[in-house]
Tab-separated table of C-alpha atoms (C1' of nucleotides) in Angstrom:
chain	number	residue	atom	x	y	z
A	1	MET	CA	108.884	92.675	75.999
A	2	SER	CA	110.898	89.703	74.877
A	3	ASP	CA	109.189	86.422	74.198
A	4	THR	CA	107.224	86.931	70.990
A	5	PHE	CA	105.666	83.532	71.480
A	6	SER	CA	103.664	84.810	74.433
A	7	MET	CA	102.500	88.098	72.919
A	8	LYS	CA	98.859	88.863	72.420
A	9	THR	CA	98.094	91.613	69.942
A	10	ILE	CA	94.700	93.220	69.498
A	11	THR	CA	93.250	96.291	67.832
A	12	PRO	CA	90.463	97.466	70.108
A	13	ALA	CA	88.101	100.216	69.097
A	14	LEU	CA	89.618	103.368	70.546
A	15	PHE	CA	90.775	101.843	73.835
A	16	ASP	CA	93.697	103.959	75.033
A	17	PRO	CA	95.958	102.605	77.781
A	18	ASP	CA	97.536	106.029	78.328
A	19	HIS	CA	94.193	107.566	79.219
A	20	THR	CA	92.937	104.497	81.046
A	21	LEU	CA	95.965	103.888	83.252
A	22	ASP	CA	96.726	107.520	84.005
A	23	CYS	CA	93.320	108.950	84.788
A	24	GLY	CA	93.232	108.458	88.538
A	25	GLN	CA	91.275	105.207	88.708
A	26	SER	CA	94.198	102.904	89.477
A	27	PHE	CA	97.495	103.586	91.175
A	28	ARG	CA	99.821	100.658	90.550
A	29	TRP	CA	100.695	101.219	86.885
A	30	GLU	CA	103.855	102.953	85.716
A	31	LYS	CA	104.972	103.914	82.251
A	32	SER	CA	108.611	103.761	81.287
A	33	GLY	CA	109.316	104.694	77.709
A	34	ASP	CA	106.419	103.305	75.686
A	35	VAL	CA	105.694	100.439	78.041
A	36	TRP	CA	103.083	100.304	80.761
A	37	GLN	CA	103.866	97.902	83.566
A	38	GLY	CA	101.627	96.868	86.422
A	39	ILE	CA	100.386	94.127	88.704
A	40	ALA	CA	96.801	92.984	89.097
A	41	PHE	CA	95.233	89.757	90.351
A	42	GLY	CA	98.674	88.417	91.176
A	43	ARG	CA	100.028	88.803	87.659
A	44	ARG	CA	102.389	91.323	86.149
A	45	LEU	CA	101.810	92.736	82.686
A	46	CYS	CA	103.791	94.797	80.204
A	47	LEU	CA	101.634	96.580	77.692
A	48	GLN	CA	102.404	98.901	74.807
A	49	LYS	CA	100.905	100.502	71.765
A	50	GLN	CA	102.343	99.813	68.344
A	51	GLY	CA	100.507	102.047	65.939
A	52	GLU	CA	96.892	100.978	66.007
A	53	GLN	CA	97.758	97.753	67.752
A	54	LEU	CA	98.001	96.938	71.401
A	55	VAL	CA	100.624	94.432	72.472
A	56	PHE	CA	100.120	92.445	75.662
A	57	ASP	CA	103.174	90.595	76.922
A	58	CYS	CA	101.309	87.489	78.013
A	59	SER	CA	99.918	84.216	76.749
A	60	GLN	CA	96.544	83.863	75.091
A	61	ALA	CA	95.338	81.926	78.128
A	62	GLU	CA	96.372	84.650	80.576
A	63	PHE	CA	94.913	87.324	78.323
A	64	ASP	CA	91.595	85.500	78.289
A	65	SER	CA	91.513	84.701	82.001
A	66	ILE	CA	92.714	88.048	83.365
A	67	TRP	CA	93.469	90.995	81.120
A	68	ARG	CA	90.495	90.877	78.774
A	69	SER	CA	88.279	91.347	81.778
A	70	TYR	CA	90.609	93.685	83.706
A	71	PHE	CA	90.701	96.168	80.837
A	72	ASP	CA	86.979	95.676	80.230
A	73	LEU	CA	87.530	94.867	76.573
A	74	ASP	CA	84.164	93.177	76.114
A	75	THR	CA	82.017	96.130	77.119
A	76	GLU	CA	80.612	97.992	74.142
A	77	TYR	CA	82.175	101.386	74.670
A	78	VAL	CA	81.486	102.463	71.109
A	79	ARG	CA	77.771	102.043	71.613
A	80	ILE	CA	77.910	103.645	75.077
A	81	ARG	CA	79.781	106.657	73.725
A	82	GLN	CA	77.158	107.077	71.014
A	83	GLN	CA	74.417	106.925	73.591
A	84	LEU	CA	76.105	109.473	75.868
A	85	SER	CA	77.047	111.763	72.995
A	86	ALA	CA	73.418	111.965	71.941
A	87	MET	CA	72.430	113.215	75.397
A	88	ASP	CA	74.304	116.496	75.406
A	89	PRO	CA	76.803	118.546	73.345
A	90	VAL	CA	79.307	118.914	76.193
A	91	LEU	CA	79.151	115.203	76.876
A	92	GLU	CA	79.706	114.636	73.174
A	93	LYS	CA	82.914	116.686	73.367
A	94	ALA	CA	84.032	114.826	76.477
A	95	CYS	CA	83.412	111.497	74.730
A	96	ALA	CA	85.438	112.618	71.749
A	97	TYR	CA	88.202	113.838	74.004
A	98	ALA	CA	88.382	111.083	76.630
A	99	GLY	CA	86.616	108.201	74.912
A	100	GLY	CA	89.708	106.002	75.044
A	101	ILE	CA	89.199	105.445	78.755
A	102	HIS	CA	87.841	102.124	79.931
A	103	ILE	CA	86.634	101.562	83.479
A	104	LEU	CA	88.977	98.885	84.789
A	105	ARG	CA	87.662	95.833	86.607
A	106	GLN	CA	89.964	96.094	89.591
A	107	ASP	CA	89.971	94.011	92.722
A	108	PRO	CA	87.250	95.455	95.001
A	109	TRP	CA	89.372	95.408	98.154
A	110	GLU	CA	92.322	97.101	96.478
A	111	ALA	CA	90.090	99.753	94.925
A	112	LEU	CA	88.357	100.400	98.243
A	113	CYS	CA	91.685	100.937	100.008
A	114	SER	CA	93.025	103.048	97.161
A	115	PHE	CA	90.141	105.475	97.366
A	116	ILE	CA	90.217	105.625	101.150
A	117	ILE	CA	93.812	106.760	100.704
A	118	SER	CA	92.851	109.183	97.942
A	119	GLN	CA	90.843	111.531	100.149
A	120	ASN	CA	92.324	115.005	100.485
A	121	ASN	CA	95.448	113.686	98.798
A	122	ASN	CA	97.292	113.948	95.493
A	123	ILE	CA	98.020	111.215	93.000
A	124	PRO	CA	101.809	110.924	93.450
A	125	ARG	CA	101.345	110.557	97.187
A	126	ILE	CA	98.486	108.081	96.787
A	127	LYS	CA	100.769	105.927	94.625
A	128	GLY	CA	103.561	106.201	97.178
A	129	ILE	CA	101.381	105.126	100.082
A	130	ILE	CA	100.016	102.146	98.132
A	131	GLN	CA	103.531	101.137	97.111
A	132	ARG	CA	104.733	101.277	100.724
A	133	MET	CA	101.627	99.388	101.791
A	134	CYS	CA	102.534	96.548	99.431
A	135	GLU	CA	106.190	96.604	100.501
A	136	THR	CA	105.357	96.631	104.202
A	137	LEU	CA	102.370	94.286	104.384
A	138	GLY	CA	102.027	92.579	101.031
A	139	GLU	CA	102.993	89.002	100.404
A	140	ARG	CA	105.006	87.875	97.441
A	141	SER	CA	103.545	85.642	94.765
A	142	ALA	CA	105.304	82.480	93.649
A	143	GLU	CA	106.962	84.578	90.929
A	144	GLY	CA	108.139	87.112	93.502
A	145	LEU	CA	105.586	89.788	92.670
A	146	LEU	CA	104.621	92.196	95.416
A	147	LEU	CA	100.932	91.678	96.049
A	148	PHE	CA	98.404	94.027	97.555
A	149	PRO	CA	97.958	93.220	101.275
A	150	THR	CA	94.954	91.140	102.256
A	151	PRO	CA	92.270	92.471	104.618
A	152	GLN	CA	93.379	89.827	107.146
A	153	ARG	CA	96.983	91.018	107.149
A	154	LEU	CA	95.927	94.639	107.506
A	155	ALA	CA	93.383	93.853	110.209
A	156	SER	CA	96.044	92.164	112.304
A	157	SER	CA	98.263	95.265	112.131
A	158	SER	CA	98.437	98.014	114.721
A	159	LEU	CA	98.339	101.700	113.965
A	160	GLU	CA	102.037	101.865	114.879
A	161	GLU	CA	102.851	99.230	112.279
A	162	LEU	CA	101.166	101.377	109.662
A	163	ALA	CA	103.259	104.442	110.508
A	164	PRO	CA	105.865	103.695	107.798
A	165	LEU	CA	103.135	104.037	105.167
A	166	ARG	CA	102.918	107.743	106.050
A	167	ALA	CA	99.237	107.614	105.241
A	168	GLY	CA	98.457	110.220	107.868
A	169	PHE	CA	94.953	110.253	109.324
A	170	ARG	CA	93.898	107.697	106.699
A	171	ALA	CA	95.729	104.846	108.442
A	172	LYS	CA	92.946	104.408	110.985
A	173	TYR	CA	90.428	104.370	108.143
A	174	LEU	CA	92.299	101.506	106.465
A	175	LEU	CA	92.179	99.579	109.731
A	176	SER	CA	88.457	100.149	110.045
A	177	ALA	CA	87.946	98.846	106.515
A	178	ALA	CA	90.120	95.783	107.156
A	179	ARG	CA	88.351	94.959	110.414
A	180	LEU	CA	84.825	95.306	109.068
A	181	VAL	CA	85.713	93.234	106.017
A	182	THR	CA	87.368	90.430	107.982
A	183	GLU	CA	84.533	90.422	110.504
A	184	GLY	CA	82.096	90.039	107.633
A	185	LYS	CA	80.189	93.201	108.511
A	186	VAL	CA	81.191	94.570	105.139
A	187	ASP	CA	80.912	91.598	102.798
A	188	LEU	CA	82.600	92.561	99.545
A	189	GLN	CA	81.209	89.534	97.768
A	190	ALA	CA	77.691	90.454	98.809
A	191	ILE	CA	78.106	94.110	97.841
A	192	SER	CA	78.635	93.037	94.241
A	193	SER	CA	75.041	91.939	93.957
A	194	MET	CA	73.381	94.472	96.252
A	195	GLU	CA	71.000	97.149	95.126
A	196	ILE	CA	73.216	100.216	94.780
A	197	GLY	CA	71.702	102.211	97.642
A	198	LYS	CA	72.244	99.299	100.000
A	199	ALA	CA	75.773	98.871	98.662
A	200	ARG	CA	76.589	102.535	99.384
A	201	GLU	CA	75.134	102.240	102.862
A	202	THR	CA	77.203	99.129	103.572
A	203	LEU	CA	80.478	100.647	102.396
A	204	MET	CA	79.819	103.749	104.484
A	205	LEU	CA	79.773	101.625	107.636
A	206	ILE	CA	83.549	101.935	107.360
A	207	HIS	CA	84.986	104.790	109.392
A	208	GLY	CA	86.513	107.103	106.813
A	209	VAL	CA	84.310	106.079	103.890
A	210	GLY	CA	81.888	108.826	102.906
A	211	PRO	CA	79.738	109.280	99.807
A	212	LYS	CA	82.588	110.026	97.434
A	213	VAL	CA	84.873	107.168	98.437
A	214	ALA	CA	81.933	104.751	98.451
A	215	GLU	CA	81.006	105.863	94.955
A	216	CYS	CA	84.590	105.426	93.709
A	217	ALA	CA	84.772	101.960	95.226
A	218	LEU	CA	81.515	101.034	93.503
A	219	LEU	CA	82.569	102.345	90.104
A	220	TYR	CA	86.215	101.301	90.049
A	221	GLY	CA	86.127	98.270	92.343
A	222	PHE	CA	82.714	96.768	91.675
A	223	HIS	CA	82.225	98.013	88.117
A	224	ARG	CA	78.884	99.574	88.947
A	225	LEU	CA	78.666	101.819	85.910
A	226	GLU	CA	75.764	103.808	87.312
A	227	ALA	CA	77.952	105.074	90.204
A	228	PHE	CA	78.904	108.739	89.826
A	229	PRO	CA	81.671	109.965	92.150
A	230	MET	CA	81.168	113.651	92.932
A	231	ASP	CA	84.495	115.239	93.792
A	232	VAL	CA	85.555	118.893	93.585
A	233	TRP	CA	86.142	118.611	89.845
A	234	MET	CA	82.794	117.041	89.114
A	235	LYS	CA	81.077	119.713	91.207
A	236	ARG	CA	82.637	122.277	88.856
A	237	VAL	CA	81.445	120.256	85.857
A	238	MET	CA	77.899	120.141	87.195
A	239	GLU	CA	77.787	123.850	88.057
A	240	ARG	CA	79.235	124.943	84.758
A	241	TRP	CA	77.585	122.655	82.237
A	242	PHE	CA	74.766	120.731	83.910
A	243	PRO	CA	73.162	123.076	86.450
A	244	ASP	CA	69.787	121.360	86.091
A	245	LYS	CA	71.021	117.769	85.984
A	246	LYS	CA	71.561	115.234	88.735
A	247	PRO	CA	73.927	112.240	88.558
A	248	GLU	CA	71.110	109.761	87.989
A	249	ASP	CA	69.972	111.780	84.958
A	250	PHE	CA	73.019	110.416	83.138
A	251	GLY	CA	71.505	106.945	83.254
A	252	ALA	CA	72.952	103.453	83.480
A	253	TYR	CA	76.372	104.611	82.257
A	254	ALA	CA	76.621	107.679	84.469
A	255	GLY	CA	79.965	106.476	85.797
A	256	ILE	CA	81.487	106.405	82.338
A	257	ALA	CA	80.083	109.855	81.613
A	258	GLN	CA	81.598	110.995	84.891
A	259	GLN	CA	85.017	109.619	83.978
A	260	TYR	CA	85.007	111.293	80.567
A	261	LEU	CA	83.842	114.607	82.002
A	262	PHE	CA	86.402	114.420	84.802
A	263	HIS	CA	89.237	113.903	82.342
A	264	TYR	CA	87.815	116.566	80.040
A	265	ILE	CA	87.563	119.361	82.594
A	266	ARG	CA	90.919	118.632	84.174
A	267	THR	CA	92.726	118.948	80.856
A	268	PHE	CA	90.505	121.849	79.927
A	269	GLU	CA	91.509	123.749	83.073
A	270	GLU	CA	95.181	122.827	82.942
A	271	GLU	CA	95.569	124.015	79.386
A	272	ASN	CA	93.597	127.136	80.184
A	273	PHE	CA	91.200	127.036	77.260
B	1	DG	C1'	105.933	130.084	105.534
B	2	DT	C1'	101.409	129.138	102.858
B	3	DC	C1'	98.559	126.515	99.987
B	4	DC	C1'	96.648	122.532	98.137
B	5	DA	C1'	95.546	117.608	97.215
B	6	DG	C1'	89.572	112.654	93.131
B	7	DG	C1'	87.043	113.948	101.573
B	8	DT	C1'	85.493	112.620	106.089
B	9	DT	C1'	85.026	113.398	110.839
B	10	DT	C1'	84.685	116.385	114.613
B	11	DT	C1'	83.697	120.620	116.530
B	12	DT	C1'	81.232	124.788	116.869
B	13	DA	C1'	77.314	128.082	116.619
C	1	DT	C1'	71.032	121.153	110.941
C	2	DA	C1'	74.665	123.646	108.752
C	3	DA	C1'	78.966	125.685	108.338
C	4	DA	C1'	83.895	125.681	109.897
C	5	DA	C1'	87.919	123.518	111.443
C	6	DA	C1'	90.865	119.600	112.003
C	7	DC	C1'	93.001	115.815	110.160
C	8	DA	C1'	98.888	113.943	108.281
C	9	DT	C1'	101.942	114.422	104.762
C	10	DG	C1'	104.769	116.356	101.223
C	11	DG	C1'	105.469	118.953	96.970
C	12	DA	C1'	104.874	123.492	94.629
DNA sequence: GTCCAGGTTTTTA
DNA sequence: TAAAAACATGGA
């Protein structure tokens, strides 16, 4: 954080980078000291809180063209939280607890790969595999930043070439994704505007993409806020607090409800309330 | 050594 | 069809 000239400071309503960048939706952000650092859409960003303010180490132009959208700063989370809170007392608590989380607008391809890797895996290892994937197959930007590998680069790799990633059985799933995407059988552009059932069906053409990974890709990669990933934690949430509810009962912002509840129960369990 | 990790595929009954 | 087991890897 040096050049004050290129700083962009904002005071967003309750947006919390700590919650947002460390809640298991993205895997290329690291915090050292008070500063978050990460790469997205070919740009690197340093970000830190200063009291109520949020300091972005970038120009106004870059903030407007990339980060405003990436951090989803124009979605009305205050209104959405009010709407969700009114639905249910537990959801109200989750909103109060985890309401600083925004659903990032990540690159669809990167999010898809990330959640293929996430299956039956833990977060430190997911981050490691993605890091090695970038080091092994990613190109460098003009500024020397390590970019996420393209589908084309991955599709032209053999299983042996992917061995250094130590992705285990997931390596063949990544290849399937890369091949179907480059062949156009899974058209990421088209998925963005598909009816959600059709979008799920299309993503699940990939060998190694089941309902949960498809749902994560839709929520975190395509910003489909009605998507509701049902993992082991969310199954506990549903059994314990919403035995008579189904994901679609949470409405158009089910995905946000899911993210808040996920964060809520995980902390809840860890701290042994 | 055993268990587990934001699941999916394959095998078995 | 539904329930187990297998799948790679590494940290606790």
